[in-house]
PDB file of C-alpha atoms and ligand atoms in Angstrom:
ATOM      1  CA  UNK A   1      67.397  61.340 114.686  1.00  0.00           C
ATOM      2  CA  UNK A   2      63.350  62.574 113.598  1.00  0.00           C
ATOM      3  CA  UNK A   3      62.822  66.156 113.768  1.00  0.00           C
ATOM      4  CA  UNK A   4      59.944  68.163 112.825  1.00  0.00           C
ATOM      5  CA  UNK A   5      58.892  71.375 113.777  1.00  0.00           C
ATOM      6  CA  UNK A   6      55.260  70.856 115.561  1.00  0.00           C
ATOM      7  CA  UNK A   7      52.784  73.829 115.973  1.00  0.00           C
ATOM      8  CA  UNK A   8      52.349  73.777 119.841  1.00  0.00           C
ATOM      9  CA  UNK A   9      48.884  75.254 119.216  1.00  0.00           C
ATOM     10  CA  UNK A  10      49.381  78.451 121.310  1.00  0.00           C
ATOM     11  CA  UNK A  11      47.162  79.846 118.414  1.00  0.00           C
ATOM     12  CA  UNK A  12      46.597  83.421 118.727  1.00  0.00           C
ATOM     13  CA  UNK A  13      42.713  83.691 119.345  1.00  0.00           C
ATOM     14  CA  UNK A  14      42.507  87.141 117.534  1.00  0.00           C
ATOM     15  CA  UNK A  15      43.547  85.372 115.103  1.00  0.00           C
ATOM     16  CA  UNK A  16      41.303  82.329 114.873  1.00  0.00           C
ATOM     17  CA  UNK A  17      38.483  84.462 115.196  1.00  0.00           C
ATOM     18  CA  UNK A  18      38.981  86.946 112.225  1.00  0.00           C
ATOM     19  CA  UNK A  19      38.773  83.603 110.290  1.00  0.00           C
ATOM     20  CA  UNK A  20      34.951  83.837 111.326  1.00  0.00           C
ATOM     21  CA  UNK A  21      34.684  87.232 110.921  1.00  0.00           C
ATOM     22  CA  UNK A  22      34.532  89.116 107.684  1.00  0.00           C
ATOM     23  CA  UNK A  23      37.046  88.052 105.435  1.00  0.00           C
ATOM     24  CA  UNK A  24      37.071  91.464 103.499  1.00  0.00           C
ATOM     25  CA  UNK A  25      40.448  92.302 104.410  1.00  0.00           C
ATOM     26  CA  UNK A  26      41.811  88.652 102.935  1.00  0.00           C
ATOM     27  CA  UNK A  27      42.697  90.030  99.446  1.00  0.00           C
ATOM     28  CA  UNK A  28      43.653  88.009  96.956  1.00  0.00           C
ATOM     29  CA  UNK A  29      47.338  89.535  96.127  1.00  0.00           C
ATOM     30  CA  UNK A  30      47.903  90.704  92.336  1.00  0.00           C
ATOM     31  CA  UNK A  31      52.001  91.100  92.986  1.00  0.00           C
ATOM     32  CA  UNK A  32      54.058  88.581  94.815  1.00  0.00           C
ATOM     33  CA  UNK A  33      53.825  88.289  98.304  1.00  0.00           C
ATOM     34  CA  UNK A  34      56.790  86.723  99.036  1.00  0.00           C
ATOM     35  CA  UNK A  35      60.439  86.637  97.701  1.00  0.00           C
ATOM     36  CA  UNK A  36      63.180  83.894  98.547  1.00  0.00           C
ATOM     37  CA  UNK A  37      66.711  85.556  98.782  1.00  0.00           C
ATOM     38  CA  UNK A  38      69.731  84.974 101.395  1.00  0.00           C
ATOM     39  CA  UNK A  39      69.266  85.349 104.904  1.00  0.00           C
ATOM     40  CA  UNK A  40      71.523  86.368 107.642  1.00  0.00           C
ATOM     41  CA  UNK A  41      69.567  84.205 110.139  1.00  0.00           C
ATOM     42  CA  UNK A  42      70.728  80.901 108.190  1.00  0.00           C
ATOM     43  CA  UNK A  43      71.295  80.298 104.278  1.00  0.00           C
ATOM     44  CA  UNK A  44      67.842  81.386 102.451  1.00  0.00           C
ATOM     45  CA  UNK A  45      65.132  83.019 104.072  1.00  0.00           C
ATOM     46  CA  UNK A  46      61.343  84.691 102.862  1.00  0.00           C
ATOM     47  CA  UNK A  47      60.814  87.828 102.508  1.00  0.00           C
ATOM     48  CA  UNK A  48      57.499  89.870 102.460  1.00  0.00           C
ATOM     49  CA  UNK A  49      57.570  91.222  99.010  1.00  0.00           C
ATOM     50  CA  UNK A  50      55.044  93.855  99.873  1.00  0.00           C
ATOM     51  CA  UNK A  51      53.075  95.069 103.226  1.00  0.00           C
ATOM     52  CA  UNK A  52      51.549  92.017 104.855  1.00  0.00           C
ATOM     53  CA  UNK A  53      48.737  92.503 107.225  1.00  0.00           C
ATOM     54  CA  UNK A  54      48.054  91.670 110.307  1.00  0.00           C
ATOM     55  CA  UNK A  55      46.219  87.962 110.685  1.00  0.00           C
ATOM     56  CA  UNK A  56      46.734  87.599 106.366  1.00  0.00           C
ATOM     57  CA  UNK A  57      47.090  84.390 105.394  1.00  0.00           C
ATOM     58  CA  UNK A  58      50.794  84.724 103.398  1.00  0.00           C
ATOM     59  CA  UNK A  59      51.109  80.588 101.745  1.00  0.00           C
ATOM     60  CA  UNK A  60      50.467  77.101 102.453  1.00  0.00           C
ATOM     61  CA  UNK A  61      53.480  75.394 103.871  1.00  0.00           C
ATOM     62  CA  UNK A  62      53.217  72.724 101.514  1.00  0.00           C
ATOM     63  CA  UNK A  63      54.598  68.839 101.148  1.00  0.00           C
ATOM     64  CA  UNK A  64      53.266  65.361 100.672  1.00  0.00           C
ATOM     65  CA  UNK A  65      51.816  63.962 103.933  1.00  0.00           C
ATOM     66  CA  UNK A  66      53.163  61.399 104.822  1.00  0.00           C
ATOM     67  CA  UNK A  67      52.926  59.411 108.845  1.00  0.00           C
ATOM     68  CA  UNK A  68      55.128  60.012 111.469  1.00  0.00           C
ATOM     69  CA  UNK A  69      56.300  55.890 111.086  1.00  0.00           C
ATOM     70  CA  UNK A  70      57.264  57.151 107.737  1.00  0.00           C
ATOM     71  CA  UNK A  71      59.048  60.393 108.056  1.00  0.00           C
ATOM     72  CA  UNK A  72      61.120  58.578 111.200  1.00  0.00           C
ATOM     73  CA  UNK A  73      62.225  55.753 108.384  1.00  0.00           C
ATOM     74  CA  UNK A  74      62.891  57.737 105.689  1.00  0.00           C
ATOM     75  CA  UNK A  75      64.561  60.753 107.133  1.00  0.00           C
ATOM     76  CA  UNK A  76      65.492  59.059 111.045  1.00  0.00           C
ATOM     77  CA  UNK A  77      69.646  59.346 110.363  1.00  0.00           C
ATOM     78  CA  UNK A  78      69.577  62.976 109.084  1.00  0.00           C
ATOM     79  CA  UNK A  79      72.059  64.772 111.145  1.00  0.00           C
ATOM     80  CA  UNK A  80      71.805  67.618 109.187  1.00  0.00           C
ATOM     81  CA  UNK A  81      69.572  70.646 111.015  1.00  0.00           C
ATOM     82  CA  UNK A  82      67.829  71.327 107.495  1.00  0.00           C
ATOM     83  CA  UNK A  83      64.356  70.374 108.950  1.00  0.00           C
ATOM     84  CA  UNK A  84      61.730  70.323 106.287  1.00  0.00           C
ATOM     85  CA  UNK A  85      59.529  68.210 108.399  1.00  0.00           C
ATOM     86  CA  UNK A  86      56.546  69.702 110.169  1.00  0.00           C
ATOM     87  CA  UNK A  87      54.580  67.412 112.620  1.00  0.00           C
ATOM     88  CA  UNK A  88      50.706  68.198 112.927  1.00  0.00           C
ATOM     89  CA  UNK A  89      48.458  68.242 115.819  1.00  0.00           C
ATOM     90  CA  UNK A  90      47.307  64.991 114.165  1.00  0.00           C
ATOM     91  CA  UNK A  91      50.698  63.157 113.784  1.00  0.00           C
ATOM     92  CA  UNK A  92      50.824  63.492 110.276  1.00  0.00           C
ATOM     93  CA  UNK A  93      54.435  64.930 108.832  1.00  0.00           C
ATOM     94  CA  UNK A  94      53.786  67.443 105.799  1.00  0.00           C
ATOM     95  CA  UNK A  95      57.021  66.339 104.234  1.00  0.00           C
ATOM     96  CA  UNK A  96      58.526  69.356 102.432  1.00  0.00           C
ATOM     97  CA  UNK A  97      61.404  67.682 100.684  1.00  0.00           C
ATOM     98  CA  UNK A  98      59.060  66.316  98.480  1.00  0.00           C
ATOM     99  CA  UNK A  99      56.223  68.847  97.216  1.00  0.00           C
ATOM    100  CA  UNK A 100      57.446  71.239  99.131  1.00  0.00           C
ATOM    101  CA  UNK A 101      57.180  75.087  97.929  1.00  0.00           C
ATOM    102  CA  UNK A 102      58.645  78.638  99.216  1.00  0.00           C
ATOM    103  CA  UNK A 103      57.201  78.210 102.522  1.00  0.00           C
ATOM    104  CA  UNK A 104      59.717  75.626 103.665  1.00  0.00           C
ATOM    105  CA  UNK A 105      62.591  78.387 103.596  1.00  0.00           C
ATOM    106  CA  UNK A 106      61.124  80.338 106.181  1.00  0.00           C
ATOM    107  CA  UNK A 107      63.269  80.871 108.896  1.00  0.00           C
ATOM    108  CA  UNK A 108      63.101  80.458 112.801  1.00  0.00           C
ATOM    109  CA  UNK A 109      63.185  83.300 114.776  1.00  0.00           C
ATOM    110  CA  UNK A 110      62.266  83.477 118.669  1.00  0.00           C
ATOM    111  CA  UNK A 111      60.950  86.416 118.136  1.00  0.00           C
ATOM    112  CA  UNK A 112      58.444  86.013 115.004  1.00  0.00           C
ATOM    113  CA  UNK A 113      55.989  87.308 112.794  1.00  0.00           C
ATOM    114  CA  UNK A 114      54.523  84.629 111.308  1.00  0.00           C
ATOM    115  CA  UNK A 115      52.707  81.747 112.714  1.00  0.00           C
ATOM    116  CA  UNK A 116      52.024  77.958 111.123  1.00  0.00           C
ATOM    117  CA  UNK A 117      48.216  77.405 111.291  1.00  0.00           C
ATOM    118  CA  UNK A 118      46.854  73.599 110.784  1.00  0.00           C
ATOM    119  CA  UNK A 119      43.576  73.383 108.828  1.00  0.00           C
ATOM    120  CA  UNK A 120      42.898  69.797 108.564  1.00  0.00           C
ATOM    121  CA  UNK A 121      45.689  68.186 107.316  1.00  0.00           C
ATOM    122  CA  UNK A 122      46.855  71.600 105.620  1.00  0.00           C
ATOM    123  CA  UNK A 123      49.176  74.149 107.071  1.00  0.00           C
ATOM    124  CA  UNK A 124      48.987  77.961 106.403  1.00  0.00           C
ATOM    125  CA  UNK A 125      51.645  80.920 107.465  1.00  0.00           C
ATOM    126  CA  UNK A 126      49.837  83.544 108.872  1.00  0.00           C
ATOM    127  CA  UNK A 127      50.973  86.916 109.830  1.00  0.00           C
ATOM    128  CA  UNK A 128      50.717  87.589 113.681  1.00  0.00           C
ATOM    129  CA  UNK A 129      51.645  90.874 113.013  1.00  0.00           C
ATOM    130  CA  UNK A 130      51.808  93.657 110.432  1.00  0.00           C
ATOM    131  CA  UNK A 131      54.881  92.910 108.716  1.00  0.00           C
ATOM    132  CA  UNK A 132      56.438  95.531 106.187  1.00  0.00           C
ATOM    133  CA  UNK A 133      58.016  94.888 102.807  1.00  0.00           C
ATOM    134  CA  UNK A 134      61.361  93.524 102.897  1.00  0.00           C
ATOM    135  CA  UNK A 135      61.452  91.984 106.127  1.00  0.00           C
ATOM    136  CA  UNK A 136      62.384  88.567 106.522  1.00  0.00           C
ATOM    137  CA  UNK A 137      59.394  86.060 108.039  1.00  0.00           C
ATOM    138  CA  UNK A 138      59.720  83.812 110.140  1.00  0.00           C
ATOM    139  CA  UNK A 139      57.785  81.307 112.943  1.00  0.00           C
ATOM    140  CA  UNK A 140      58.569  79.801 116.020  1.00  0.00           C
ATOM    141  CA  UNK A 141      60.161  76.163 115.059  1.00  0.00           C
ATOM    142  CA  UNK A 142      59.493  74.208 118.468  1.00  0.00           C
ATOM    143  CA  UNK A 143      61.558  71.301 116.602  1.00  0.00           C
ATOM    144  CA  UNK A 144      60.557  68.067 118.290  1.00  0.00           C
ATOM    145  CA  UNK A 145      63.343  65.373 118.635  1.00  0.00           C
ATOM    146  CA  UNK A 146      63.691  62.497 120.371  1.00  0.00           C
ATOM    147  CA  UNK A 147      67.067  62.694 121.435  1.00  0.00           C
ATOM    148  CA  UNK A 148      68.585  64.108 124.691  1.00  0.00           C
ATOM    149  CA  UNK A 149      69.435  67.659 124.261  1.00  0.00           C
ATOM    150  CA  UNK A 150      73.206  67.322 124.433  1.00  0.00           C
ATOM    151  CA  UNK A 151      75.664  69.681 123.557  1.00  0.00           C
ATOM    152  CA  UNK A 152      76.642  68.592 120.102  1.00  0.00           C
ATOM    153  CA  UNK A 153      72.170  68.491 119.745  1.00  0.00           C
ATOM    154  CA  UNK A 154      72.473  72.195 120.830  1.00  0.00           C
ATOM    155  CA  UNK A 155      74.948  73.057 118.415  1.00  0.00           C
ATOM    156  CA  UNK A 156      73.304  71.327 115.772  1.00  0.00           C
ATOM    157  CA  UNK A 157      69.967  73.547 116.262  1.00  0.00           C
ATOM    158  CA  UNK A 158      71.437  76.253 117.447  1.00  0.00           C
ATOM    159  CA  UNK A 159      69.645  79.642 116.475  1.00  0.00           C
ATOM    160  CA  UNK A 160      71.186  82.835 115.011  1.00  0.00           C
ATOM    161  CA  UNK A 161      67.792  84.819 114.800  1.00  0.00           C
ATOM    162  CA  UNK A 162      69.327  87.592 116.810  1.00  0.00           C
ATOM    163  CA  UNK A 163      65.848  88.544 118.901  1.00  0.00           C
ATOM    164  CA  UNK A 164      66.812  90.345 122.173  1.00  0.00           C
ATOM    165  CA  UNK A 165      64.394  87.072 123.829  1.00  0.00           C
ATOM    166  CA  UNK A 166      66.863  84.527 121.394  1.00  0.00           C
ATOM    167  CA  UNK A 167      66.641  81.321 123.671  1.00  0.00           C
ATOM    168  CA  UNK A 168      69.723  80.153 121.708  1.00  0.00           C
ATOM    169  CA  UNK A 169      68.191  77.089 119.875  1.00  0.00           C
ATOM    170  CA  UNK A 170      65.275  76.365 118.081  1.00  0.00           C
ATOM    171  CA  UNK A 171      64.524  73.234 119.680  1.00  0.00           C
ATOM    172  CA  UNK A 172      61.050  73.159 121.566  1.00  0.00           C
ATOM    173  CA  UNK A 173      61.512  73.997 125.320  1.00  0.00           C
ATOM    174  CA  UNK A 174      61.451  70.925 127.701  1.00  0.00           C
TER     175      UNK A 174
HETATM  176 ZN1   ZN B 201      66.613  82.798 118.483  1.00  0.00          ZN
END
Protein backbone atom coordinates (compact mmCIF):
# COMPACT_ATOMS: atom_id res chain seq x y z
CA UNK A 1 0.00 0.00 0.00
CA UNK A 2 1.56 3.85 -1.34
CA UNK A 3 0.80 6.59 0.91
CA UNK A 4 1.86 10.07 0.84
CA UNK A 5 0.52 12.98 2.28
CA UNK A 6 -0.43 15.42 -0.85
CA UNK A 7 -0.94 19.24 -0.32
CA UNK A 8 -4.58 19.59 -1.66
CA UNK A 9 -3.62 23.18 -2.58
CA UNK A 10 -6.34 24.92 -0.48
CA UNK A 11 -3.41 27.46 -0.08
CA UNK A 12 -4.29 30.23 2.11
CA UNK A 13 -4.22 33.36 -0.29
CA UNK A 14 -3.10 35.73 2.60
CA UNK A 15 -0.61 33.76 2.60
CA UNK A 16 0.61 33.47 -0.98
CA UNK A 17 0.41 37.00 -1.26
CA UNK A 18 2.70 38.20 1.66
CA UNK A 19 5.25 36.15 -0.41
CA UNK A 20 4.91 39.21 -2.90
CA UNK A 21 4.70 41.62 -0.47
CA UNK A 22 7.48 42.92 1.68
CA UNK A 23 9.39 40.28 3.07
CA UNK A 24 10.60 42.46 6.10
CA UNK A 25 8.94 40.46 8.59
CA UNK A 26 10.81 37.02 7.15
CA UNK A 27 13.74 37.20 9.65
CA UNK A 28 16.35 35.12 9.43
CA UNK A 29 16.18 33.30 13.07
CA UNK A 30 19.50 33.58 15.29
CA UNK A 31 18.04 30.74 17.97
CA UNK A 32 16.38 27.57 16.92
CA UNK A 33 13.12 27.61 15.64
CA UNK A 34 12.17 24.35 16.15
CA UNK A 35 12.80 21.51 18.72
CA UNK A 36 12.00 17.65 18.20
CA UNK A 37 10.80 16.07 21.57
CA UNK A 38 7.84 13.44 22.33
CA UNK A 39 4.47 14.09 21.38
CA UNK A 40 1.22 13.08 22.81
CA UNK A 41 -0.41 13.19 19.34
CA UNK A 42 1.89 10.13 18.16
CA UNK A 43 5.67 9.25 19.11
CA UNK A 44 7.86 12.55 18.24
CA UNK A 45 6.48 15.69 17.31
CA UNK A 46 8.03 19.63 16.49
CA UNK A 47 7.86 22.07 18.55
CA UNK A 48 8.13 25.92 17.99
CA UNK A 49 11.18 26.69 19.94
CA UNK A 50 10.31 30.34 20.06
CA UNK A 51 7.21 32.67 18.83
CA UNK A 52 6.51 31.86 15.20
CA UNK A 53 4.65 34.35 13.17
CA UNK A 54 1.97 34.37 11.31
CA UNK A 55 2.65 33.35 7.34
CA UNK A 56 6.79 32.66 8.55
CA UNK A 57 8.28 30.28 6.68
CA UNK A 58 9.45 27.66 9.77
CA UNK A 59 11.78 24.70 7.37
CA UNK A 60 11.89 22.92 4.23
CA UNK A 61 10.30 19.55 4.48
CA UNK A 62 13.13 17.97 2.99
CA UNK A 63 13.97 14.38 1.10
CA UNK A 64 15.35 13.12 -2.16
CA UNK A 65 12.74 13.35 -4.96
CA UNK A 66 12.13 10.68 -6.24
CA UNK A 67 8.67 9.62 -8.91
CA UNK A 68 5.62 8.38 -7.79
CA UNK A 69 6.57 4.80 -9.98
CA UNK A 70 9.37 4.84 -7.56
CA UNK A 71 8.11 5.61 -4.15
CA UNK A 72 5.05 2.90 -5.02
CA UNK A 73 8.10 0.18 -5.66
CA UNK A 74 10.20 0.93 -3.07
CA UNK A 75 7.92 1.65 -0.19
CA UNK A 76 4.30 -0.10 -1.89
CA UNK A 77 4.13 -3.07 1.10
CA UNK A 78 4.68 -0.67 4.05
CA UNK A 79 1.89 -1.35 6.38
CA UNK A 80 3.28 0.67 8.83
CA UNK A 81 1.35 4.36 9.16
CA UNK A 82 4.93 6.07 9.51
CA UNK A 83 4.35 8.11 6.25
CA UNK A 84 7.42 10.02 5.28
CA UNK A 85 6.19 10.35 1.79
CA UNK A 86 4.75 13.61 0.55
CA UNK A 87 3.19 13.64 -3.01
CA UNK A 88 3.46 17.10 -4.94
CA UNK A 89 1.08 18.87 -7.09
CA UNK A 90 3.51 17.60 -9.75
CA UNK A 91 3.61 13.83 -8.87
CA UNK A 92 6.90 13.90 -7.61
CA UNK A 93 7.35 12.08 -3.92
CA UNK A 94 9.91 14.16 -1.67
CA UNK A 95 11.03 10.96 -0.04
CA UNK A 96 11.91 11.76 3.59
CA UNK A 97 13.38 8.46 4.63
CA UNK A 98 16.20 9.32 2.75
CA UNK A 99 17.46 13.10 3.17
CA UNK A 100 14.93 13.76 5.18
CA UNK A 101 15.40 16.45 8.15
CA UNK A 102 13.20 17.68 11.33
CA UNK A 103 10.37 18.54 9.23
CA UNK A 104 9.30 14.97 8.61
CA UNK A 105 8.30 14.59 12.45
CA UNK A 106 5.71 17.01 12.27
CA UNK A 107 2.59 15.77 13.28
CA UNK A 108 -1.06 15.69 11.84
CA UNK A 109 -3.53 17.51 13.45
CA UNK A 110 -7.14 18.38 11.97
CA UNK A 111 -6.95 21.29 13.44
CA UNK A 112 -3.39 22.88 12.41
CA UNK A 113 -1.06 25.55 12.41
CA UNK A 114 1.16 24.89 9.93
CA UNK A 115 0.69 24.41 6.30
CA UNK A 116 3.08 22.43 3.52
CA UNK A 117 3.73 24.96 0.69
CA UNK A 118 5.20 23.51 -2.82
CA UNK A 119 7.73 25.82 -4.51
CA UNK A 120 8.80 23.99 -7.49
CA UNK A 121 9.80 20.81 -6.60
CA UNK A 122 10.56 22.12 -2.91
CA UNK A 123 8.24 22.05 0.02
CA UNK A 124 8.19 24.66 2.88
CA UNK A 125 6.11 24.60 6.43
CA UNK A 126 4.58 27.70 6.85
CA UNK A 127 2.80 29.05 9.78
CA UNK A 128 -0.99 29.74 9.09
CA UNK A 129 -1.15 31.17 12.25
CA UNK A 130 0.77 32.82 15.08
CA UNK A 131 2.00 29.98 16.91
CA UNK A 132 3.65 30.47 20.48
CA UNK A 133 6.74 28.80 21.90
CA UNK A 134 6.29 25.38 22.97
CA UNK A 135 3.46 24.36 21.03
CA UNK A 136 3.56 21.43 19.01
CA UNK A 137 3.14 22.08 14.89
CA UNK A 138 1.48 20.40 12.89
CA UNK A 139 -0.38 20.28 9.10
CA UNK A 140 -3.20 18.75 7.66
CA UNK A 141 -1.87 15.16 6.25
CA UNK A 142 -4.66 14.44 3.49
CA UNK A 143 -2.68 10.95 3.14
CA UNK A 144 -3.50 9.63 -0.30
CA UNK A 145 -3.83 5.76 -0.63
CA UNK A 146 -5.02 3.65 -2.98
CA UNK A 147 -6.70 1.24 -1.01
CA UNK A 148 -10.39 1.06 0.11
CA UNK A 149 -10.82 2.72 3.36
CA UNK A 150 -11.62 -0.35 5.43
CA UNK A 151 -11.68 -0.69 8.93
CA UNK A 152 -8.32 -2.20 9.66
CA UNK A 153 -7.13 1.12 6.88
CA UNK A 154 -8.95 3.32 9.50
CA UNK A 155 -7.24 1.97 12.32
CA UNK A 156 -4.06 2.05 10.73
CA UNK A 157 -4.34 6.04 10.14
CA UNK A 158 -6.27 6.70 12.73
CA UNK A 159 -5.66 10.26 14.35
CA UNK A 160 -5.14 11.15 18.05
CA UNK A 161 -4.69 15.01 17.44
CA UNK A 162 -7.45 15.69 19.90
CA UNK A 163 -9.00 18.98 17.86
CA UNK A 164 -12.68 19.47 18.91
CA UNK A 165 -13.20 19.19 14.56
CA UNK A 166 -10.82 15.63 14.89
CA UNK A 167 -12.36 13.74 11.79
CA UNK A 168 -10.81 10.61 13.38
CA UNK A 169 -8.17 9.75 10.67
CA UNK A 170 -5.77 11.46 8.79
CA UNK A 171 -6.57 10.01 5.60
CA UNK A 172 -7.73 12.62 2.87
CA UNK A 173 -11.59 12.88 2.77
CA UNK A 174 -13.29 10.96 -0.15
ZN1 LIG B 1 -7.64 14.64 14.24
Amino acid sequence: MASKTRNTGKTNKSLKTSKTSKKSKTVKPRRPVIVVRGSKIHGKGVFAARNIAKGERIIEYKGKLITEAEADKRYGDDETNHTFLFLLDNDMVVDAYRNGNSARWINHSCNPNCEPMEEGNRLYIHAIRSIKAGDELSYEYNLVIEDRYTPAIKRLYACRCGARQCHGTFLARR
